[in-house]
JSON list of C-alpha atoms in Angstrom, two decimals:
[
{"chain": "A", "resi": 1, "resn": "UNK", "atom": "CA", "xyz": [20.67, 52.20, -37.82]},
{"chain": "A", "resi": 2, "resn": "UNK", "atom": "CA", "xyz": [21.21, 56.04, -38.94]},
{"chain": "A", "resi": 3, "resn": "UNK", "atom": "CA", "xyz": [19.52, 58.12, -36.82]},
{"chain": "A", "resi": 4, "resn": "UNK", "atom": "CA", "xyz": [19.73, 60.24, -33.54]},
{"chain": "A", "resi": 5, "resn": "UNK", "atom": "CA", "xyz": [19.19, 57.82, -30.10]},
{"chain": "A", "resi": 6, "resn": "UNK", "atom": "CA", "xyz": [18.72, 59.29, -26.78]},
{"chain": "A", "resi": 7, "resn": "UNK", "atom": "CA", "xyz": [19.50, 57.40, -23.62]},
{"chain": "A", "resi": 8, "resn": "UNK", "atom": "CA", "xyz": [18.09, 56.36, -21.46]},
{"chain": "A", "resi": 9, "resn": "UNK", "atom": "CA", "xyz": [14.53, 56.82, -22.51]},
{"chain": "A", "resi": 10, "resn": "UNK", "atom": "CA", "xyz": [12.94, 56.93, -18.92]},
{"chain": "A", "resi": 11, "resn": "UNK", "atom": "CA", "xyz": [15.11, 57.68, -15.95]},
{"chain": "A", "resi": 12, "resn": "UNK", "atom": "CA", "xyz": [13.92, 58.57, -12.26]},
{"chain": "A", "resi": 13, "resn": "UNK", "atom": "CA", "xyz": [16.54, 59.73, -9.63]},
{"chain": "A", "resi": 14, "resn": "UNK", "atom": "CA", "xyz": [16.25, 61.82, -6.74]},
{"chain": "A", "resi": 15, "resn": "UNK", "atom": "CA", "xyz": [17.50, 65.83, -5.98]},
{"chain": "A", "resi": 16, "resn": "UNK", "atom": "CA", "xyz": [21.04, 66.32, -5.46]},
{"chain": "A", "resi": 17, "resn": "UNK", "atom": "CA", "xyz": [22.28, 63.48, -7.67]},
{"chain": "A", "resi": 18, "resn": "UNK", "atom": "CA", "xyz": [24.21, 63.67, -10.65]},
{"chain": "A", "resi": 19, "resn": "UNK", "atom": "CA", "xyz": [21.81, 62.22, -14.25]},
{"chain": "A", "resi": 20, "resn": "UNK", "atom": "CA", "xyz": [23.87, 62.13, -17.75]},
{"chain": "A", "resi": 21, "resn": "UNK", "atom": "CA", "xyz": [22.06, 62.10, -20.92]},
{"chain": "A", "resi": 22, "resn": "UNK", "atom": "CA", "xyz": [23.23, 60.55, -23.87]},
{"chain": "A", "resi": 23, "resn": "UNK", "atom": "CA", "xyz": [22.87, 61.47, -27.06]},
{"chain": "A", "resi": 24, "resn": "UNK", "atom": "CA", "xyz": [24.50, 59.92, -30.52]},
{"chain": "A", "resi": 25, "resn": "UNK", "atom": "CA", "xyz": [23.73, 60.65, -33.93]},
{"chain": "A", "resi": 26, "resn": "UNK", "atom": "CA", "xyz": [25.23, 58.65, -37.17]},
{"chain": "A", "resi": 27, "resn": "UNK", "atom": "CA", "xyz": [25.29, 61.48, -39.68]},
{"chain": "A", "resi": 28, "resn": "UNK", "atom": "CA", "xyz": [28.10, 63.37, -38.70]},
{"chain": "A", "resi": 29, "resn": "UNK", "atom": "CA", "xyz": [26.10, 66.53, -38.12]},
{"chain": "A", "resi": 30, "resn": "UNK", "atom": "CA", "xyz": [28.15, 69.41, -37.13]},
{"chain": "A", "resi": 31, "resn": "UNK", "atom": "CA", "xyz": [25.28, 70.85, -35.08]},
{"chain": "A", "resi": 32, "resn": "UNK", "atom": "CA", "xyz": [23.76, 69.29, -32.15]},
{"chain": "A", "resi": 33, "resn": "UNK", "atom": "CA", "xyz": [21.50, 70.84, -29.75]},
{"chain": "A", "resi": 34, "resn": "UNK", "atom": "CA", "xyz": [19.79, 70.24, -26.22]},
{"chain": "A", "resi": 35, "resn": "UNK", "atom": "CA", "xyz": [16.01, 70.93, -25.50]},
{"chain": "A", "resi": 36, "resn": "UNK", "atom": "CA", "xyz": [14.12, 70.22, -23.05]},
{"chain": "A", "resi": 37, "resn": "UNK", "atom": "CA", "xyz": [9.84, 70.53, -22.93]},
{"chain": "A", "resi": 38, "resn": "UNK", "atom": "CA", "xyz": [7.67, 71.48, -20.00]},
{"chain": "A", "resi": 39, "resn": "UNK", "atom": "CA", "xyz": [4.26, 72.16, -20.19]},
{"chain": "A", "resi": 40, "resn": "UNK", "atom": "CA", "xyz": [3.53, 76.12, -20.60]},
{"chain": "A", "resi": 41, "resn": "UNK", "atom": "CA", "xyz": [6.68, 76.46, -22.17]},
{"chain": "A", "resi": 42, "resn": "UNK", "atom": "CA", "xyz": [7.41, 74.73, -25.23]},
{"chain": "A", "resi": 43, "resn": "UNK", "atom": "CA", "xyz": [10.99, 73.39, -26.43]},
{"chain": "A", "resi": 44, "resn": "UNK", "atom": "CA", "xyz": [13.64, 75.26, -24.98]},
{"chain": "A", "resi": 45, "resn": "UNK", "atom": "CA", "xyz": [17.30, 75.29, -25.94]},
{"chain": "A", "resi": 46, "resn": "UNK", "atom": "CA", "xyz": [19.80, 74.09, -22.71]},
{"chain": "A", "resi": 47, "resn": "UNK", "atom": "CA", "xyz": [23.43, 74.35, -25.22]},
{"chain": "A", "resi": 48, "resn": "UNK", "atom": "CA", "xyz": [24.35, 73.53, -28.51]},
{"chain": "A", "resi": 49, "resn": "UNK", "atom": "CA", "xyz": [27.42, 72.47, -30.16]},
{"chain": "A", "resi": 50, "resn": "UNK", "atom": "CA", "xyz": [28.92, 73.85, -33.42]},
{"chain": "A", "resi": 51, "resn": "UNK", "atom": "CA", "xyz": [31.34, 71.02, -33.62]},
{"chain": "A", "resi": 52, "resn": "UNK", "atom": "CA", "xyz": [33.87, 68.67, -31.23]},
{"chain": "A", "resi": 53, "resn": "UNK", "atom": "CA", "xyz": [34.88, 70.76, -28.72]},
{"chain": "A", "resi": 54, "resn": "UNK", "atom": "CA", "xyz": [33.04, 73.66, -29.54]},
{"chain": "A", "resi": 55, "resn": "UNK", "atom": "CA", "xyz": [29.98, 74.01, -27.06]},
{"chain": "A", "resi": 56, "resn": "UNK", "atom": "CA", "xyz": [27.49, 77.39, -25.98]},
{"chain": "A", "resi": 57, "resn": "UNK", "atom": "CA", "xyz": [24.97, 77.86, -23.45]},
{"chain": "A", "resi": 58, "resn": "UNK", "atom": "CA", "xyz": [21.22, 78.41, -25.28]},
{"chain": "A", "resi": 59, "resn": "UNK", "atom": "CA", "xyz": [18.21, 80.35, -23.06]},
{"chain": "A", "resi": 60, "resn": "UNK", "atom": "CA", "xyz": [18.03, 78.19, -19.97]},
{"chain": "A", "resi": 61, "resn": "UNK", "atom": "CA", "xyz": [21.97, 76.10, -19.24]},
{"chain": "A", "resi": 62, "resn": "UNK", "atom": "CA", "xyz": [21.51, 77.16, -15.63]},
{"chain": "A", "resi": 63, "resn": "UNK", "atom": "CA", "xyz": [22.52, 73.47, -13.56]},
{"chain": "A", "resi": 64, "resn": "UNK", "atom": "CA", "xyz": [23.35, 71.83, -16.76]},
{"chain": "A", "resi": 65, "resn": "UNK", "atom": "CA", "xyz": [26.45, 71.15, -18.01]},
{"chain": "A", "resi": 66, "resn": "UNK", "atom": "CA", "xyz": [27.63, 69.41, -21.86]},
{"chain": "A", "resi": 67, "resn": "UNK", "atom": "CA", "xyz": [30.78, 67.77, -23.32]},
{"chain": "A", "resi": 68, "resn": "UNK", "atom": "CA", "xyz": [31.21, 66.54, -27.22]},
{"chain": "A", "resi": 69, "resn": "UNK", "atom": "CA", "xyz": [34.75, 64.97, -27.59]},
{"chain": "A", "resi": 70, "resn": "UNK", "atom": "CA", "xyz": [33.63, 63.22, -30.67]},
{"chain": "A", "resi": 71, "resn": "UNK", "atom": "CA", "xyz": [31.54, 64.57, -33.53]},
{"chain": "A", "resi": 72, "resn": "UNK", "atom": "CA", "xyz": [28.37, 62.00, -32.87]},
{"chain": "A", "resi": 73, "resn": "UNK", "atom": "CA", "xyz": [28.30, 61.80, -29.17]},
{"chain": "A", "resi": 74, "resn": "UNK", "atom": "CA", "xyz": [26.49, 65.01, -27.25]},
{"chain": "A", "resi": 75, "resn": "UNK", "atom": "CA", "xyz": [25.80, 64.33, -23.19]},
{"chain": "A", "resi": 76, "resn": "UNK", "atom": "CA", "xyz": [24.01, 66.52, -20.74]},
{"chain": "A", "resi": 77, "resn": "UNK", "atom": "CA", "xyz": [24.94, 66.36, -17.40]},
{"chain": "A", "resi": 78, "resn": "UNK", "atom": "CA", "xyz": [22.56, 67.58, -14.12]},
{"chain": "A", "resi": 79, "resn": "UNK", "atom": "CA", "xyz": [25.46, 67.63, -11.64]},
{"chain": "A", "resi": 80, "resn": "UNK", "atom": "CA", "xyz": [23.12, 68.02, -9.01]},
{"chain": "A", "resi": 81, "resn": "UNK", "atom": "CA", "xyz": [19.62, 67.26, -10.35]},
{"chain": "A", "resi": 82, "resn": "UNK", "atom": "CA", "xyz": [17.13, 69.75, -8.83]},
{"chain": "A", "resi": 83, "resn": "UNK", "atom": "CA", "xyz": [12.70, 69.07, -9.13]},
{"chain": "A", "resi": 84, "resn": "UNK", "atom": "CA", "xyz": [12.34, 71.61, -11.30]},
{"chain": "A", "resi": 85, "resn": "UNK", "atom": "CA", "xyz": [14.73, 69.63, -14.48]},
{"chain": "A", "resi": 86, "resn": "UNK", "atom": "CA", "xyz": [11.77, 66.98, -14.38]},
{"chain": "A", "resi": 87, "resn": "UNK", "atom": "CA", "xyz": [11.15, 67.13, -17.74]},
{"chain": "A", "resi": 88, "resn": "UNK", "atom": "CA", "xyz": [11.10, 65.68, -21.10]},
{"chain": "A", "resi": 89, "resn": "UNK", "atom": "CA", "xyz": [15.09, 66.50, -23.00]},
{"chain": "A", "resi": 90, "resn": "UNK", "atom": "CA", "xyz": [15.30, 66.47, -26.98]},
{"chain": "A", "resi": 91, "resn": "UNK", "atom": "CA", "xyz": [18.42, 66.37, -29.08]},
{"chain": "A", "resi": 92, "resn": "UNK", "atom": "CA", "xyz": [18.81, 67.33, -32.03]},
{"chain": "A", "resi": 93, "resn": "UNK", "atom": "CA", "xyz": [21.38, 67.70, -34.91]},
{"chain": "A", "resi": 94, "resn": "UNK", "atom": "CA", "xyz": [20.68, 69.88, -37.36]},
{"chain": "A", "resi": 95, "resn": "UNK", "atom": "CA", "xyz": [21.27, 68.97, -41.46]},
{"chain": "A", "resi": 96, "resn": "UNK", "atom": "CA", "xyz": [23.28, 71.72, -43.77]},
{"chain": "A", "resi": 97, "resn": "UNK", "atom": "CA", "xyz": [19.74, 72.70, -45.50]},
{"chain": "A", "resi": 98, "resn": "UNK", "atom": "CA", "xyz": [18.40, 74.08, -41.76]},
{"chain": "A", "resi": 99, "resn": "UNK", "atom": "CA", "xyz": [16.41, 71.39, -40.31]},
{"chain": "A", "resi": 100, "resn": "UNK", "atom": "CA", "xyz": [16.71, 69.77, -37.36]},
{"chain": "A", "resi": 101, "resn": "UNK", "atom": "CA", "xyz": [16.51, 65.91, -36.50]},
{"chain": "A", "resi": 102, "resn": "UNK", "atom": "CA", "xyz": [15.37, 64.97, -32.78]},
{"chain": "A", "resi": 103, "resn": "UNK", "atom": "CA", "xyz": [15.69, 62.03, -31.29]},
{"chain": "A", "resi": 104, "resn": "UNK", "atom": "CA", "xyz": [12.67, 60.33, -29.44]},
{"chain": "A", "resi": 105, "resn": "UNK", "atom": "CA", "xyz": [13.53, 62.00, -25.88]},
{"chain": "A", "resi": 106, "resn": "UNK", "atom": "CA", "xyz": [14.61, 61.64, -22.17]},
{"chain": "A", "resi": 107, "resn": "UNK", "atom": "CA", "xyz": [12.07, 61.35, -19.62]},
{"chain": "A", "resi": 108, "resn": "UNK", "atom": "CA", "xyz": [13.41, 62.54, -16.32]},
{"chain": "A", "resi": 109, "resn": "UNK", "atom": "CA", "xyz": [11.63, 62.40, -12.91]},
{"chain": "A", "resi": 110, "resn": "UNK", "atom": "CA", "xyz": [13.50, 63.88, -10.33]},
{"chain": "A", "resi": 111, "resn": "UNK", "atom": "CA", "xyz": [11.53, 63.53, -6.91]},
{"chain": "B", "resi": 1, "resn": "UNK", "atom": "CA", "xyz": [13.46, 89.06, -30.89]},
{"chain": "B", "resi": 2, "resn": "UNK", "atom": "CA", "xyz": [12.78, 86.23, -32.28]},
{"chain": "B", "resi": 3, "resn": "UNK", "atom": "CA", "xyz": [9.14, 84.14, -31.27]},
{"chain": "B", "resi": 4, "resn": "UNK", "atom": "CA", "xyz": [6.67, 82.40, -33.16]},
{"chain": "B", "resi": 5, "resn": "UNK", "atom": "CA", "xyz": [3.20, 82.67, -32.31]},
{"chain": "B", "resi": 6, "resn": "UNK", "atom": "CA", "xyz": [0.86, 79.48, -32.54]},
{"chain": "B", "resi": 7, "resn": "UNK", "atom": "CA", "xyz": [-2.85, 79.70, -31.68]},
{"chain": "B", "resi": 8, "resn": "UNK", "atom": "CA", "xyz": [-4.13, 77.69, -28.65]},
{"chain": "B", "resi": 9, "resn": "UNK", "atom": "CA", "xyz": [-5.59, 74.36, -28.64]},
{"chain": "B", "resi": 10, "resn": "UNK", "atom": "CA", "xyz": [-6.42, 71.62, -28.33]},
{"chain": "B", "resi": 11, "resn": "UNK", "atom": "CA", "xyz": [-8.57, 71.85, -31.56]},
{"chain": "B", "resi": 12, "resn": "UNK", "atom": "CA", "xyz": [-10.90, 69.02, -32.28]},
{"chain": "B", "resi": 13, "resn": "UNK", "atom": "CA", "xyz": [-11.88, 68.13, -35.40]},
{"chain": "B", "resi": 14, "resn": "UNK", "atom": "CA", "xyz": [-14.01, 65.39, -36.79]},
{"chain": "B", "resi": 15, "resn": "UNK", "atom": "CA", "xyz": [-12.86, 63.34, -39.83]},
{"chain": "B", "resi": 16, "resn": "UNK", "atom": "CA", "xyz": [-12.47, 64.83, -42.96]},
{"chain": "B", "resi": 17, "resn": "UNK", "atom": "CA", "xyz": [-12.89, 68.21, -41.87]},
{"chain": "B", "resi": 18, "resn": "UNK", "atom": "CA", "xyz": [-10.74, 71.42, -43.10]},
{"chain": "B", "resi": 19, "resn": "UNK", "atom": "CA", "xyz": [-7.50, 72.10, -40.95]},
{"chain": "B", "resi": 20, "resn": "UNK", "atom": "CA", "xyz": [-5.79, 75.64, -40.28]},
{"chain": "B", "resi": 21, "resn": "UNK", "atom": "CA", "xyz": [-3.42, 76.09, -37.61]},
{"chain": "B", "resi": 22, "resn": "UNK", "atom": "CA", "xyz": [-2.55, 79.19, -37.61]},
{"chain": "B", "resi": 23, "resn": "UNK", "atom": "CA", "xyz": [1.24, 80.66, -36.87]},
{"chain": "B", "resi": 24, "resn": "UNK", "atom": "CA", "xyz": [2.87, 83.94, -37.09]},
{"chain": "B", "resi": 25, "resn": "UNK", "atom": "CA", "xyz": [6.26, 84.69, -36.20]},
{"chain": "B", "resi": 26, "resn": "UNK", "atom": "CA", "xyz": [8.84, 87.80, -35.61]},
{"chain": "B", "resi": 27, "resn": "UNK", "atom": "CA", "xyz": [12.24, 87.51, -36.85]},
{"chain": "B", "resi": 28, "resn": "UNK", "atom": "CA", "xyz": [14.93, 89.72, -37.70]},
{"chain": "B", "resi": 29, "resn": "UNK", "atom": "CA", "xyz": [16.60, 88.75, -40.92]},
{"chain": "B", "resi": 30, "resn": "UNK", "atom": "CA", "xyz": [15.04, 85.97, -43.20]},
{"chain": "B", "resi": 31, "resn": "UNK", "atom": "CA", "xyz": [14.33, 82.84, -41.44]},
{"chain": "B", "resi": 32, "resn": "UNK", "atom": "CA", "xyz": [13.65, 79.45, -42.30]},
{"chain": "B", "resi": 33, "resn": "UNK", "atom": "CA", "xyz": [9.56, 78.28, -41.61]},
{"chain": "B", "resi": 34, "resn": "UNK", "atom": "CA", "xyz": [9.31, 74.66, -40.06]},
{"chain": "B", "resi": 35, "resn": "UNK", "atom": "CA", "xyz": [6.30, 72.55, -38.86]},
{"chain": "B", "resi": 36, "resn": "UNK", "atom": "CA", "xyz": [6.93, 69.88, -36.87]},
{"chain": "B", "resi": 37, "resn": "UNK", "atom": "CA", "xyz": [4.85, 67.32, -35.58]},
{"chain": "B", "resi": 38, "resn": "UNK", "atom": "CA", "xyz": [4.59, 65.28, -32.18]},
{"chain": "B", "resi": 39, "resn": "UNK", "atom": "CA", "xyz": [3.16, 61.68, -31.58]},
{"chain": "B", "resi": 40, "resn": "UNK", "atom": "CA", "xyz": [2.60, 60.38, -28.46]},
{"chain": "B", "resi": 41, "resn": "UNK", "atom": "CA", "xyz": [6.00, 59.63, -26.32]},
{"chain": "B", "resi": 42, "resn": "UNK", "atom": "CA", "xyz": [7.63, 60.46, -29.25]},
{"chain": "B", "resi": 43, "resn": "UNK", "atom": "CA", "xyz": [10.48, 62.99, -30.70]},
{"chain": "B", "resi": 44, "resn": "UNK", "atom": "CA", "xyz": [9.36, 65.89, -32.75]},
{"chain": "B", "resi": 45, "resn": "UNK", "atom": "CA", "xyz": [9.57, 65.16, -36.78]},
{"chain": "B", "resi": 46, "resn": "UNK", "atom": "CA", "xyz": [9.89, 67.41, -39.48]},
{"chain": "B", "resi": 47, "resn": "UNK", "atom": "CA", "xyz": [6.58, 68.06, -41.29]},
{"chain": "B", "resi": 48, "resn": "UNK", "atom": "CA", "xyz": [7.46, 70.71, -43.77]},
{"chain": "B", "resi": 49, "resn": "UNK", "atom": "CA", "xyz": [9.39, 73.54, -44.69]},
{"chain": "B", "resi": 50, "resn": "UNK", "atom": "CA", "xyz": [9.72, 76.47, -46.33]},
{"chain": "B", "resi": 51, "resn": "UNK", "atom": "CA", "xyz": [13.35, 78.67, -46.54]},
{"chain": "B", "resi": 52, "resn": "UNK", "atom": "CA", "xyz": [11.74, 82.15, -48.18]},
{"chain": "B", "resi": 53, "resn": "UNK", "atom": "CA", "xyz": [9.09, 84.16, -48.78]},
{"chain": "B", "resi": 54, "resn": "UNK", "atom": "CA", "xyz": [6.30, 82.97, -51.17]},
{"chain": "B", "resi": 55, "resn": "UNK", "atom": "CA", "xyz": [7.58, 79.47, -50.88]},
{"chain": "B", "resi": 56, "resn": "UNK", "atom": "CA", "xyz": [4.98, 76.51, -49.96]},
{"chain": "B", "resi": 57, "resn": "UNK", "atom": "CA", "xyz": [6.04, 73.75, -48.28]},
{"chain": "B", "resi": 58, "resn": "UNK", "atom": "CA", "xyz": [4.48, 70.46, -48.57]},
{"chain": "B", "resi": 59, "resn": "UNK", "atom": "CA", "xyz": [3.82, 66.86, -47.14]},
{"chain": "B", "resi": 60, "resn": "UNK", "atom": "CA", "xyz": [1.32, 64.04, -46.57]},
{"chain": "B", "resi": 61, "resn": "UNK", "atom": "CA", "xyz": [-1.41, 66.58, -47.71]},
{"chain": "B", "resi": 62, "resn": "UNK", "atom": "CA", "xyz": [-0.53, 69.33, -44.96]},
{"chain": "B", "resi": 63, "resn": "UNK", "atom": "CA", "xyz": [0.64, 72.92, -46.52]},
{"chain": "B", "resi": 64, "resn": "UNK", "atom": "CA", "xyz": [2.17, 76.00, -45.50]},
{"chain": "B", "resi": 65, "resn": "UNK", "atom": "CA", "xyz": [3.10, 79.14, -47.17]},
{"chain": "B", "resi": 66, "resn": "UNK", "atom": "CA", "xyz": [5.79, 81.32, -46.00]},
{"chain": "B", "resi": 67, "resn": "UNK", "atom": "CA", "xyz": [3.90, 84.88, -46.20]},
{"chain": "B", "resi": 68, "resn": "UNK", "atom": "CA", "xyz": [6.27, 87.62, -45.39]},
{"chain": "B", "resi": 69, "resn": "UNK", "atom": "CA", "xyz": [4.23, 90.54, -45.77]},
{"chain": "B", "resi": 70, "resn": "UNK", "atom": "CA", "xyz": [1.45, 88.66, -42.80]},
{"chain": "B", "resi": 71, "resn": "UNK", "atom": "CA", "xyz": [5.04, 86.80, -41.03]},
{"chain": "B", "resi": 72, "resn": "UNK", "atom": "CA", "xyz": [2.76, 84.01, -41.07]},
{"chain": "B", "resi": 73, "resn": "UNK", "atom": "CA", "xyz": [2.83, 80.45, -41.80]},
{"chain": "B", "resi": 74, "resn": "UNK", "atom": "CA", "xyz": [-0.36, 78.55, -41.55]},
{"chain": "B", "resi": 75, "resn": "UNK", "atom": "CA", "xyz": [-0.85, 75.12, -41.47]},
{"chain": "B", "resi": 76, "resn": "UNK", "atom": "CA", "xyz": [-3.50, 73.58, -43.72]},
{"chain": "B", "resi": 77, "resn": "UNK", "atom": "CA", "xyz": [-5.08, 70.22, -44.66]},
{"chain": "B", "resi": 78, "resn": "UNK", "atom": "CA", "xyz": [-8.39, 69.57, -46.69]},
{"chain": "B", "resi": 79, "resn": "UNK", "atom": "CA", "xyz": [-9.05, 65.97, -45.22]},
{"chain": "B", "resi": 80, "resn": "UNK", "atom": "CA", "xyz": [-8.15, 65.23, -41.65]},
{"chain": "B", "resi": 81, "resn": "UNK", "atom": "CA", "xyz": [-7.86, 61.67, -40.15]},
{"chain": "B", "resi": 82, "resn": "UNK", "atom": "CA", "xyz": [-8.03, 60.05, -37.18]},
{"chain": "B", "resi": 83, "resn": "UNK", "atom": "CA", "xyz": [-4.09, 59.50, -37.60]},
{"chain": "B", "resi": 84, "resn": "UNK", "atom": "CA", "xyz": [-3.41, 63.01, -37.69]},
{"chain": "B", "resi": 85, "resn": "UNK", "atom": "CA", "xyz": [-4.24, 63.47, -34.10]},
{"chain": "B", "resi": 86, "resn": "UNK", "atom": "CA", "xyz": [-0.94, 64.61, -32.60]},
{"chain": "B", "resi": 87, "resn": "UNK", "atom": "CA", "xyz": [1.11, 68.18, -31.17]},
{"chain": "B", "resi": 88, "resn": "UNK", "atom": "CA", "xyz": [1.81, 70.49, -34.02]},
{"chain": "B", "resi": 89, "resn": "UNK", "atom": "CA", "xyz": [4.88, 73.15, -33.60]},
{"chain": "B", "resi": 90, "resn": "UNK", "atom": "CA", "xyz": [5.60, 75.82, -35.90]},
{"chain": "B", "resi": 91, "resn": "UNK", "atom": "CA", "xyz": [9.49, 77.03, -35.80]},
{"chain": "B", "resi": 92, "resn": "UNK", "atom": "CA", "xyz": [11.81, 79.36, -37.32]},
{"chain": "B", "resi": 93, "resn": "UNK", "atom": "CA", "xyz": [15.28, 79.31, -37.92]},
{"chain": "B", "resi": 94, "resn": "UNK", "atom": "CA", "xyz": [17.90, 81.57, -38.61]},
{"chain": "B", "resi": 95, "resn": "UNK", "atom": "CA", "xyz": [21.50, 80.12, -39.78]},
{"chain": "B", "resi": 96, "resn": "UNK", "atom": "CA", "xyz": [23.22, 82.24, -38.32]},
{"chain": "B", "resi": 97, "resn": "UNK", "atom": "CA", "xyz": [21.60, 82.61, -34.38]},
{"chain": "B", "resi": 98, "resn": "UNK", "atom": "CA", "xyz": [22.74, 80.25, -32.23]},
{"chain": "B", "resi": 99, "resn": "UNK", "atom": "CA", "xyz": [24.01, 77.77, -34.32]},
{"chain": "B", "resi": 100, "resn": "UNK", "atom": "CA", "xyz": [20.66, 78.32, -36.46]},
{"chain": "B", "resi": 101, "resn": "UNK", "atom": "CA", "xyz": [18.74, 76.69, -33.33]},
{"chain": "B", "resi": 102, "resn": "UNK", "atom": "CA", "xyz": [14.91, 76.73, -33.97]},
{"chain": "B", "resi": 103, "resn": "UNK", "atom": "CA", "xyz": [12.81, 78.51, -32.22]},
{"chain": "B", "resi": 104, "resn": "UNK", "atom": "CA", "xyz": [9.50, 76.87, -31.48]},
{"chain": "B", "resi": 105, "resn": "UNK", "atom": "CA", "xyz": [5.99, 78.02, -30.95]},
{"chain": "B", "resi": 106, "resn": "UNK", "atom": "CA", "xyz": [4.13, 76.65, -27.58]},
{"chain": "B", "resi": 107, "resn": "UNK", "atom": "CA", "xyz": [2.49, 73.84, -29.88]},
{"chain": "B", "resi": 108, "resn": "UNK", "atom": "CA", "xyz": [-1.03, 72.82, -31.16]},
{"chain": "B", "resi": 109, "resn": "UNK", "atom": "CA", "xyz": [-2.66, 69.70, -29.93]},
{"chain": "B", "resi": 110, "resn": "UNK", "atom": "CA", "xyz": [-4.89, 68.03, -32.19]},
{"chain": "B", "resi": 111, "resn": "UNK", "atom": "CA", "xyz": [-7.61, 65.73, -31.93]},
{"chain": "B", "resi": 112, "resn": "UNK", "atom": "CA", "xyz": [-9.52, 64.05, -34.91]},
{"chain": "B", "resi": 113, "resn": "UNK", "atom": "CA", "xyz": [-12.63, 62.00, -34.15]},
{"chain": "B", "resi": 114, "resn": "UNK", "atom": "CA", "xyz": [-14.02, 59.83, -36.48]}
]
């Protein structure tokens, strides 16, 4: 199906451990992006991508860390998953006329 | 810098009744205007848009006009349902920032009762 998928949806792991996000998209978006959304503070940008290859930190890529060998795959990496990146992470690839598509989201617990 | 401004919620609303969110925003240059909406567990999804000034964006009977002179870009619908109950997010975007990442207000939670 065309689309954006995120996986996994739901993951729980504990501090110190490495988590990896996946991410894949079908419309060979140039653009991806990484959000993630907390509770008092909105949807906030982790790193984007302006192509294979071609990745940049956004407001808050502190612990994080992103790869995109191919055009549709985008994964976040926690390489040591601390209790404050429980949160919900978005991607997103973003069409030529501005908008962005998300996908339905990572839900990660870390106790 | 760049921000959008959303006002606080949750707002509640019965069926049928008038809807305004209301969202201004501070940009340098000429962004892009988005609402978004969230269901439950679910990703954000593109509501409507509007790319300059004086343009209204519509969809499923929501509106928003991109005011430049107010940077504002409220949110209406005459005839809320029960189904509309979800987060709202205004955003703006600017090609050229950040690979033209949006920018998101702190979202608007709405409930419809019937």
């Amino acid at each position: 199906d065309a689309g954006i998928t995120q996986s996994p949806r739901y993951k729980i792991t504990e501090t110190g451990r490495q988590v990896t996000l996946m991410c894949h998209q079908t419309w060979s978006h140039s653009y991806m992006f990484w959000y993630r959304q907390d509770l008092g503070h909105g949807l906030r940008l982790i790193y984007y991508s302006a192509a294979a290859d071609i990745t940049d930190k956004g407001e808050v890529p502190d612990g994080y860390v992103v790869s995109r060998s191919k055009t549709e795959n985008f994964p976040l990496t926690l390489e040591s998953a601390t209790r404050s990146q429980t949160s919900v992470y978005f991607c997103a690839s973003r069409a030529n006329t501005g908008e962005l598509f998300f996908g339905e989201g990572s839900r990660l617990t870390v106790l | 810098g760049n921000s959008v401004t959303q006002m606080e919620g949750p707002v509640t609303l019965s069926e049928e009744a008038f809807l305004t969110i209301n969202c201004t925003y501070t940009a340098t240059g000429y962004p892009s205007l988005f609402w978004y909406v969230q269901y439950p567990g679910e990703g954000l999804q593109l509501l409507l848009k509007a790319t300059k000034a004086d343009d209204k964006g519509s969809n499923k009977g929501f509106e928003a006009t991109y005011r430049k002179e107010t940077t504002s870009f409220h949110l209406e619908k005459g005839s809320v349902q029960v189904s509309d109950s979800a987060v709202y997010f205004c955003a703006l975007g600017l090609i050229y920032n950040q690979g033209g990442k949006l920018i998101f207000g702190q979202g608007t939670e709405l409930s419809v009762k019937p």
